[in-house]
Coordinates of C-alpha atoms in Angstrom, one line a residue:
X1 CA 95.5 77.3 103.2
X2 CA 94.6 77.5 106.8
X3 CA 97.8 76.3 108.5
X4 CA 101.5 76.6 107.5
X5 CA 104.9 75.6 108.7
X6 CA 108.0 77.9 108.6
X7 CA 111.4 76.2 108.7
X8 CA 114.4 78.5 109.2
X9 CA 117.8 78.0 107.6
X10 CA 119.5 81.0 109.3
X11 CA 119.9 82.3 112.8
X12 CA 118.3 85.6 113.8
X13 CA 118.9 87.7 116.9
X14 CA 117.8 91.0 118.4
X15 CA 121.1 92.7 117.4
X16 CA 120.6 91.9 113.7
X17 CA 116.8 91.8 113.4
X18 CA 114.8 89.2 111.5
X19 CA 112.2 88.4 114.2
X20 CA 108.9 86.8 113.5
X21 CA 105.9 88.1 115.5
X22 CA 102.5 86.4 115.9
X23 CA 99.3 88.1 117.1
X24 CA 96.0 86.7 118.1
X25 CA 93.5 89.1 119.6
X26 CA 95.6 91.5 121.8
X27 CA 98.4 89.0 122.5
X28 CA 101.7 89.5 120.5
X29 CA 104.6 87.1 120.8
X30 CA 107.9 87.8 119.1
X31 CA 110.7 85.2 118.4
X32 CA 114.2 85.3 116.9
X33 CA 114.4 81.9 115.1
X34 CA 117.6 79.9 115.0
X35 CA 118.6 77.6 112.1
X36 CA 116.5 74.5 112.3
X37 CA 113.5 76.1 114.1
X38 CA 110.1 75.0 112.8
X39 CA 107.0 77.0 113.5
X40 CA 103.4 75.9 113.0
X41 CA 101.0 78.8 112.5
X42 CA 97.4 79.4 111.8
X43 CA 96.3 81.4 108.8
X44 CA 92.8 81.9 110.2
X45 CA 91.3 85.4 110.0
X46 CA 92.3 87.4 113.1
X47 CA 95.6 85.6 113.5
X48 CA 98.6 87.3 111.9
X49 CA 102.3 86.9 111.6
X50 CA 104.8 89.6 110.6
X51 CA 108.5 89.3 109.8
X52 CA 110.8 91.9 111.3
X53 CA 113.2 94.0 109.2
X54 CA 116.8 92.8 108.9
X55 CA 119.9 93.4 106.8
X56 CA 121.1 89.8 107.2
X57 CA 120.3 86.9 105.0
X58 CA 117.1 85.2 106.2
X59 CA 116.3 82.0 104.4
X60 CA 113.2 79.9 105.2
X61 CA 110.8 77.5 103.7
X62 CA 107.0 77.8 104.0
X63 CA 104.8 74.7 103.7
X64 CA 101.1 75.5 103.4
X65 CA 98.2 73.1 104.0
X66 CA 94.5 73.1 103.7
X67 CA 93.0 71.0 106.5
X68 CA 89.4 71.2 105.4
X69 CA 87.4 71.5 102.1

């Protein structure tokens, strides 16, 4: 798949961890999703995402799509 959606069912915050970080090139953006947040992300080479550590429950759904053959 080359794109995916992440849909969050639980809140995260800096005090409890659970962030999601995205990097492309030298740019890194970090977010603390709230329940109901939806992220669209690329799965192309050179673009990465990383989930931050947390001790709280973090539930999400991932929907993966191929946009070309």
